[in-house]
PDB file of C-alpha atoms in Angstrom:
ATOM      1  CA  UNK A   1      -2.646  39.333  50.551  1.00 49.00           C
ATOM      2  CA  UNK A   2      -3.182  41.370  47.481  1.00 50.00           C
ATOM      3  CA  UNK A   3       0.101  40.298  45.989  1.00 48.00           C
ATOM      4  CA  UNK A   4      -0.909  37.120  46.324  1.00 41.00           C
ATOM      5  CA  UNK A   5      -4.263  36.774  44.953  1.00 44.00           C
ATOM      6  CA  UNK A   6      -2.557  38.745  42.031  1.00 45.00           C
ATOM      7  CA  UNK A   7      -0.245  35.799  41.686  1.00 45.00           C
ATOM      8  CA  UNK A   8      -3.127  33.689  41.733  1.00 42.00           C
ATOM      9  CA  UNK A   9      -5.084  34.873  39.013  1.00 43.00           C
ATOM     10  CA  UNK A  10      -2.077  35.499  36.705  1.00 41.00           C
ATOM     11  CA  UNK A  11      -1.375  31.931  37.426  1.00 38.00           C
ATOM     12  CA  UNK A  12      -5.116  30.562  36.532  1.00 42.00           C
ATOM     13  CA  UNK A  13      -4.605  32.892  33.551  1.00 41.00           C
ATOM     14  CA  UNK A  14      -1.796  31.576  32.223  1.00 40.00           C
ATOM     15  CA  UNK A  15      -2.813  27.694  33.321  1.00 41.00           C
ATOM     16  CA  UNK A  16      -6.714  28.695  31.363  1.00 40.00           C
ATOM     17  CA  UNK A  17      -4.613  29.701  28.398  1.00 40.00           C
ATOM     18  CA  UNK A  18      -2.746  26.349  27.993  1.00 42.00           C
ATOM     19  CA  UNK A  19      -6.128  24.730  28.599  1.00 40.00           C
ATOM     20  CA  UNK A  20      -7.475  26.513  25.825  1.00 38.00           C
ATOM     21  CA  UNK A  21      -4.047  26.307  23.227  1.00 41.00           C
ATOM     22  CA  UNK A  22      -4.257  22.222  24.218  1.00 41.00           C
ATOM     23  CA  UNK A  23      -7.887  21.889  23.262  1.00 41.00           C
ATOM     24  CA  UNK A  24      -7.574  23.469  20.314  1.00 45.00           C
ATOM     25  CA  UNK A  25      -5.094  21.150  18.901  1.00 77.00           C
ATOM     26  CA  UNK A  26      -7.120  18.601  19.684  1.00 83.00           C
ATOM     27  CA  UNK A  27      -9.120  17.794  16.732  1.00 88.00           C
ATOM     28  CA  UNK A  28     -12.069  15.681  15.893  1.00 82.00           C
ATOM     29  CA  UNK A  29     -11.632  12.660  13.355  1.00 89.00           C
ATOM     30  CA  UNK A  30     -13.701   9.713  12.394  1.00 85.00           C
ATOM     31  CA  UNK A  31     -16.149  11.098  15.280  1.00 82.00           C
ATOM     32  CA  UNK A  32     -13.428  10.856  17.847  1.00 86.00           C
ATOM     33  CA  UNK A  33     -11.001  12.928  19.348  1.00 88.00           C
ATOM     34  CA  UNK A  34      -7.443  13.360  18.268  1.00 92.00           C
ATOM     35  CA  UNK A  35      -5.192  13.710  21.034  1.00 91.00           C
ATOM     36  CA  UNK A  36      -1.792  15.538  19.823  1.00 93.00           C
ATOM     37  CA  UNK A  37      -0.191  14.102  23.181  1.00 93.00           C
ATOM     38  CA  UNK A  38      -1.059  10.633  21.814  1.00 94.00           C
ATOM     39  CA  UNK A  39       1.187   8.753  18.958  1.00 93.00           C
ATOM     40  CA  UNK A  40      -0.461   8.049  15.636  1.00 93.00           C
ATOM     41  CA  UNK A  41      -2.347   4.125  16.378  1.00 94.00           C
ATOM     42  CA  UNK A  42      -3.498   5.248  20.111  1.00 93.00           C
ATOM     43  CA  UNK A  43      -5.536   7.859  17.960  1.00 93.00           C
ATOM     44  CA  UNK A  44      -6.197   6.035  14.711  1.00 93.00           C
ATOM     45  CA  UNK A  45      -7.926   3.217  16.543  1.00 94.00           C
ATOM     46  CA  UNK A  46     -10.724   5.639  18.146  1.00 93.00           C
ATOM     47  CA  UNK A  47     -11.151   7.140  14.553  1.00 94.00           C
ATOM     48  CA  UNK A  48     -14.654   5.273  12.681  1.00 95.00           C
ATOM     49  CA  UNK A  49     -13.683   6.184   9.292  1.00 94.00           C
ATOM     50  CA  UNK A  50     -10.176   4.686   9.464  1.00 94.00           C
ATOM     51  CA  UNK A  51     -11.211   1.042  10.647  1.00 95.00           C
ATOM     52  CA  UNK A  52     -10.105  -0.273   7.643  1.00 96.00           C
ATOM     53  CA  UNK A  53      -6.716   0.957   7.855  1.00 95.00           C
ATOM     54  CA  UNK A  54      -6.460  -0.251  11.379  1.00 95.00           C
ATOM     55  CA  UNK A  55      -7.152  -3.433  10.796  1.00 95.00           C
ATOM     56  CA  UNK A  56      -4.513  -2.954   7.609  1.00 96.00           C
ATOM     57  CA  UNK A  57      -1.746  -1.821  10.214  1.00 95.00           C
ATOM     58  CA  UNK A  58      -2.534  -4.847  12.404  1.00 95.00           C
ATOM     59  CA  UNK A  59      -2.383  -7.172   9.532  1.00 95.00           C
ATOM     60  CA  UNK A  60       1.086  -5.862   7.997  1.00 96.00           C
ATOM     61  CA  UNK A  61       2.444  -5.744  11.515  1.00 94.00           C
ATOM     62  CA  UNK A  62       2.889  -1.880  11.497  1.00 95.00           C
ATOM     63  CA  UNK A  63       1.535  -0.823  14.630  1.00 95.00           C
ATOM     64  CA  UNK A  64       4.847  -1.084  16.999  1.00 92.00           C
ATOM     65  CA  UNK A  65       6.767   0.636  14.204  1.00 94.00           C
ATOM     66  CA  UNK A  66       3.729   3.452  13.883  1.00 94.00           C
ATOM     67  CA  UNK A  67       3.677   3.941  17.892  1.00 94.00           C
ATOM     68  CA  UNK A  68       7.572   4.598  17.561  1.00 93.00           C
ATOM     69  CA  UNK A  69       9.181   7.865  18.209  1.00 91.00           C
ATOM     70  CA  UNK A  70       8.902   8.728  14.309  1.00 91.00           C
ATOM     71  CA  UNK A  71       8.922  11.557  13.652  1.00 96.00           C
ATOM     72  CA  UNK A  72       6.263  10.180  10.634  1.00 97.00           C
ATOM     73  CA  UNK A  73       3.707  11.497   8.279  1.00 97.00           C
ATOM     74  CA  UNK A  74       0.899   9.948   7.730  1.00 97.00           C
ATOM     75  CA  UNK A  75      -1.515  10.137   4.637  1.00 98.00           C
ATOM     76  CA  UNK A  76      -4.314   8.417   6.118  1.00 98.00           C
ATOM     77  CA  UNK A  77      -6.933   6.665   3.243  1.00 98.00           C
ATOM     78  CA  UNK A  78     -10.524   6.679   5.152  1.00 97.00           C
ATOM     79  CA  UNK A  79     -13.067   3.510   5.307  1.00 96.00           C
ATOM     80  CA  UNK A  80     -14.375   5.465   1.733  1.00 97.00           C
ATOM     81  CA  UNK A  81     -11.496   5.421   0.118  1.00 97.00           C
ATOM     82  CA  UNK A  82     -10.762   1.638   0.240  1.00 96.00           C
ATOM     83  CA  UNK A  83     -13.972   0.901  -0.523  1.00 96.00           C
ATOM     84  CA  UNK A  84     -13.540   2.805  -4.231  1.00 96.00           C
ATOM     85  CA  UNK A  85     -10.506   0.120  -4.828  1.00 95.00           C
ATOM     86  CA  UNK A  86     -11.720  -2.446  -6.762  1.00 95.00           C
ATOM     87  CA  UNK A  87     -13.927  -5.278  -5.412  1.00 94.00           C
ATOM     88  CA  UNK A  88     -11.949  -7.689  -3.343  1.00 93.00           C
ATOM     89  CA  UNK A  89      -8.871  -5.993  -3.319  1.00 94.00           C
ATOM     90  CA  UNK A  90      -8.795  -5.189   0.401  1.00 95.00           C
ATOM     91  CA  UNK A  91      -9.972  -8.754   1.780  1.00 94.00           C
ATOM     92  CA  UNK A  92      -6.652 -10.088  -0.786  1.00 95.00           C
ATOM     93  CA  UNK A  93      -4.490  -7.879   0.664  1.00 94.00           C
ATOM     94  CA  UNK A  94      -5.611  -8.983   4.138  1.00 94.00           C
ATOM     95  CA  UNK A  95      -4.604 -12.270   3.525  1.00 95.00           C
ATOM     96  CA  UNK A  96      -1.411 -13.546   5.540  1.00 94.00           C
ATOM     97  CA  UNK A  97       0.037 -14.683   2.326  1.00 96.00           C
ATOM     98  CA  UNK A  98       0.005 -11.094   0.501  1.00 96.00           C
ATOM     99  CA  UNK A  99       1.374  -9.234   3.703  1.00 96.00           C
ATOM    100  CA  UNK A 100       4.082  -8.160   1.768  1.00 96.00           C
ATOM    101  CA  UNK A 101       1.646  -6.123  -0.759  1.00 96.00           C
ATOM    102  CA  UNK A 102       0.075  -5.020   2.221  1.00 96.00           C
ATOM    103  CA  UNK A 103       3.298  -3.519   3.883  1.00 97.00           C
ATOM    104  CA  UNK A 104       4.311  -2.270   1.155  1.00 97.00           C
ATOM    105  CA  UNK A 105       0.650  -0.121  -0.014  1.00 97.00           C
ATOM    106  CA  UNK A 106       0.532   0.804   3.728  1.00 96.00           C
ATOM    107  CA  UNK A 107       4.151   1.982   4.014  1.00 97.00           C
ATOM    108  CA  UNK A 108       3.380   3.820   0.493  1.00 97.00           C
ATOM    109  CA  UNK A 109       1.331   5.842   2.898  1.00 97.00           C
ATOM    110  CA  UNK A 110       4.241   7.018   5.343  1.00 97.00           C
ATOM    111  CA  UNK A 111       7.045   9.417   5.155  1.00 97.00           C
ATOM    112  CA  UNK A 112       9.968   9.282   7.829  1.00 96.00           C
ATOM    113  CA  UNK A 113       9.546  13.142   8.921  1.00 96.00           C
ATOM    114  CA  UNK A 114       6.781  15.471  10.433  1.00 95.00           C
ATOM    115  CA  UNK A 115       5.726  17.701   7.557  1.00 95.00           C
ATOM    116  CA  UNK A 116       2.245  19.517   8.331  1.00 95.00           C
ATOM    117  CA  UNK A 117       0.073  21.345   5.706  1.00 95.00           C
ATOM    118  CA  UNK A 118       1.967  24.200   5.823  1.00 95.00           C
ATOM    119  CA  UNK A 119       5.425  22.739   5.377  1.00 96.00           C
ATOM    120  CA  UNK A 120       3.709  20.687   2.515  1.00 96.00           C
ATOM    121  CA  UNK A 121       2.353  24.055   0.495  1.00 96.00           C
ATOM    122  CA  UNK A 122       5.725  25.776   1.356  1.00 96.00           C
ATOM    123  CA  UNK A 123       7.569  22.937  -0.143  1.00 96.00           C
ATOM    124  CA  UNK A 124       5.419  23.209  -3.601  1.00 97.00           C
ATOM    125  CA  UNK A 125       5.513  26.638  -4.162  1.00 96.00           C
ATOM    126  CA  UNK A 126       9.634  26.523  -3.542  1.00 97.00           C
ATOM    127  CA  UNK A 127       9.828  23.743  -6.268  1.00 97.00           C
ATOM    128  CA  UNK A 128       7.479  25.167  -8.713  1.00 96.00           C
ATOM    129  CA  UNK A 129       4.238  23.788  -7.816  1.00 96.00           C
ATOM    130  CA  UNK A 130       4.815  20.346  -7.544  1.00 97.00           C
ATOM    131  CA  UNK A 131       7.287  18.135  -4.723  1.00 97.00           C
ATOM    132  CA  UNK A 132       8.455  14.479  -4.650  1.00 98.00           C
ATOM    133  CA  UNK A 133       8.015  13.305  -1.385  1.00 97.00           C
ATOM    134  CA  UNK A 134       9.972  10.030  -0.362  1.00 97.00           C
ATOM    135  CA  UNK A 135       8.007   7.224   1.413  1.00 97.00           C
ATOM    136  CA  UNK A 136       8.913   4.786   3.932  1.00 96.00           C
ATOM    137  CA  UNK A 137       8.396   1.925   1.086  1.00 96.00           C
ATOM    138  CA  UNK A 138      11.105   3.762  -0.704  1.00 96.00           C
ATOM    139  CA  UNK A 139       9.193   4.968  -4.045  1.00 97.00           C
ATOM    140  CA  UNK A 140       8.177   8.534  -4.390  1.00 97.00           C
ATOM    141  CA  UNK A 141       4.828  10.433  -4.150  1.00 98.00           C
ATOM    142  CA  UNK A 142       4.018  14.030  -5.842  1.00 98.00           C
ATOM    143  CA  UNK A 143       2.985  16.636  -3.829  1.00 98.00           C
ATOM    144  CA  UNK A 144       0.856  19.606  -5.770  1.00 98.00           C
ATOM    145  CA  UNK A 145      -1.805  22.191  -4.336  1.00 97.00           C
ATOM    146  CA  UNK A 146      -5.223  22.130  -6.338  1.00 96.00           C
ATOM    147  CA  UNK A 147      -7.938  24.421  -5.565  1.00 94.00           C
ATOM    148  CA  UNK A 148      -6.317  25.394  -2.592  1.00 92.00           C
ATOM    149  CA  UNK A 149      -5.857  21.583  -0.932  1.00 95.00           C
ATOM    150  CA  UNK A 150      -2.898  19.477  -1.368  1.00 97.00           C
ATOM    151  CA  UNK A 151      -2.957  16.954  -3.760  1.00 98.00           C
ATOM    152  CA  UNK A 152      -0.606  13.948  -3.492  1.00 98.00           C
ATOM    153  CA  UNK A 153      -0.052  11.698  -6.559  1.00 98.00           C
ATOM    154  CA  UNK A 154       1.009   8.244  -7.070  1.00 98.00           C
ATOM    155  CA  UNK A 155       3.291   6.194  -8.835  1.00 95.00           C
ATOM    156  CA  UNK A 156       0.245   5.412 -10.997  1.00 95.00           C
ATOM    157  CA  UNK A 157      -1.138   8.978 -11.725  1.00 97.00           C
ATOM    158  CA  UNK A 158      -4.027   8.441  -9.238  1.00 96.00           C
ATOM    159  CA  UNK A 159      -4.667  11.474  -7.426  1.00 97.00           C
ATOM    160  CA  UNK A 160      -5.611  11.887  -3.285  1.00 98.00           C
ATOM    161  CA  UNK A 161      -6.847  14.678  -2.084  1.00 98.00           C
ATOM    162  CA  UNK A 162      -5.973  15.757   1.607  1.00 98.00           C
ATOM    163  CA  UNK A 163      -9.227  16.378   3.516  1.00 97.00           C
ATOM    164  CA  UNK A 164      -8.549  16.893   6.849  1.00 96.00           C
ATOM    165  CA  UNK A 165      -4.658  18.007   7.267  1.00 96.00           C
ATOM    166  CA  UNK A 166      -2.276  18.315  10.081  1.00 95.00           C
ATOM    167  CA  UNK A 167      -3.963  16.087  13.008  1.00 95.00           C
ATOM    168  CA  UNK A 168      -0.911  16.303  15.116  1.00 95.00           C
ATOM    169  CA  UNK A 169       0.175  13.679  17.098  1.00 94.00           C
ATOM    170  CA  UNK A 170       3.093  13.055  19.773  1.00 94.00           C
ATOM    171  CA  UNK A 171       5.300  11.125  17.085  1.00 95.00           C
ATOM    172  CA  UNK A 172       4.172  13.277  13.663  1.00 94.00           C
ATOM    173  CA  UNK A 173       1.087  13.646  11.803  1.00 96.00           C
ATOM    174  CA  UNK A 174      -1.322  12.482   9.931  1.00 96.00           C
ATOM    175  CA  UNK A 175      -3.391  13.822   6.714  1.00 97.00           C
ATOM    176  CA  UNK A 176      -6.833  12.424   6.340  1.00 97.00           C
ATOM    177  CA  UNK A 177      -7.000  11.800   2.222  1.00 98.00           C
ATOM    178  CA  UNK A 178      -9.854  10.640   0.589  1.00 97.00           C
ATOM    179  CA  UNK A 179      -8.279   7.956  -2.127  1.00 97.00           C
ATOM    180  CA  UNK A 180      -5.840   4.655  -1.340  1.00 98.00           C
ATOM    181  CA  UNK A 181      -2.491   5.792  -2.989  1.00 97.00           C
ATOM    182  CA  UNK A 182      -0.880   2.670  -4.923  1.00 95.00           C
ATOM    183  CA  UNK A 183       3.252   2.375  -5.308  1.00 94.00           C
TER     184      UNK A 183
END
């Protein structure tokens, strides 16, 4: 009987442990929990501060592609940061007629591999302090660390910083940055 009871709590143990390792992955965004064992729109959608590029995904027609096996990267502009874009940019882009614009912004955004924070900073410091990353829309973003964060420039010289990193999800991960990054 004692074996057995032994057996028991090793096994609550060990099942407490993944309990724990699970809910610490599990990270809170937009007021909502990210669920690592959910892909990237099955989380985005819960998240308040991304509404904006929800609806953005819906309107470009991204969301089957996004719920895909990936793996992806996302960096993932909050509500904030399209609101600093200049006035009426976002309800033009949202227009059926400019869905091409849109798709192509939004897949600006998105890099066809799973690269968390610490891939990112290792990838910097082997190139010198500064990486071109490859997007899904096929133009290039810089990666660069700055203060400690990374830093991920556009085409244009405007400048996102990442500000919540590495919410992992079952087909990659997304980077919460806190400006819209235009190709």
């Amino acid at each position: 009987m004692r074996k057995f009871a032994s057996i028991a709590t090793a096994l609550a143990v060990v099942l407490s442990a993944a309990t724990i390792a699970s809910a610490e992955m599990t990270v809170m965004v937009g007021g909502a929990p990210m669920y690592p064992s959910k892909d990237i729109i099955d989380n985005a959608v819960n998240s308040k501060d991304h509404t904006t590029l929800v609806a953005a995904v819906k309107a470009a027609g991204l969301v089957e592609t996004l719920k895909g096996p990936g793996p992806f990267t996302v960096f993932a502009p909050t509500n904030a940061a399209f609101d600093a874009l200049p006035a009426g940019t976002v309800d033009t882009l949202l227009k059926p007629e400019n869905k091409g614009d849109l798709t192509k912004v939004l897949t600006y955004h998105v890099v066809a591999a799973k690269a968390d924070a610490a891939a990112l900073t290792g990838m910097i410091q082997k190139d010198g302090g500064m990486h071109k990353i490859t997007t899904v829309e096929g133009e290039t973003l810089t990666a660069s660390l700055e203060n400690g964060k990374v830093v991920i420039t556009d085409a244009k010289g405007g400048k996102a910083v990442v500000t919540q990193p590495d919410v992992y999800q079952s087909n990659g991960v997304i980077h919460v940055i806190d400006h819209v990054l235009l190709p």
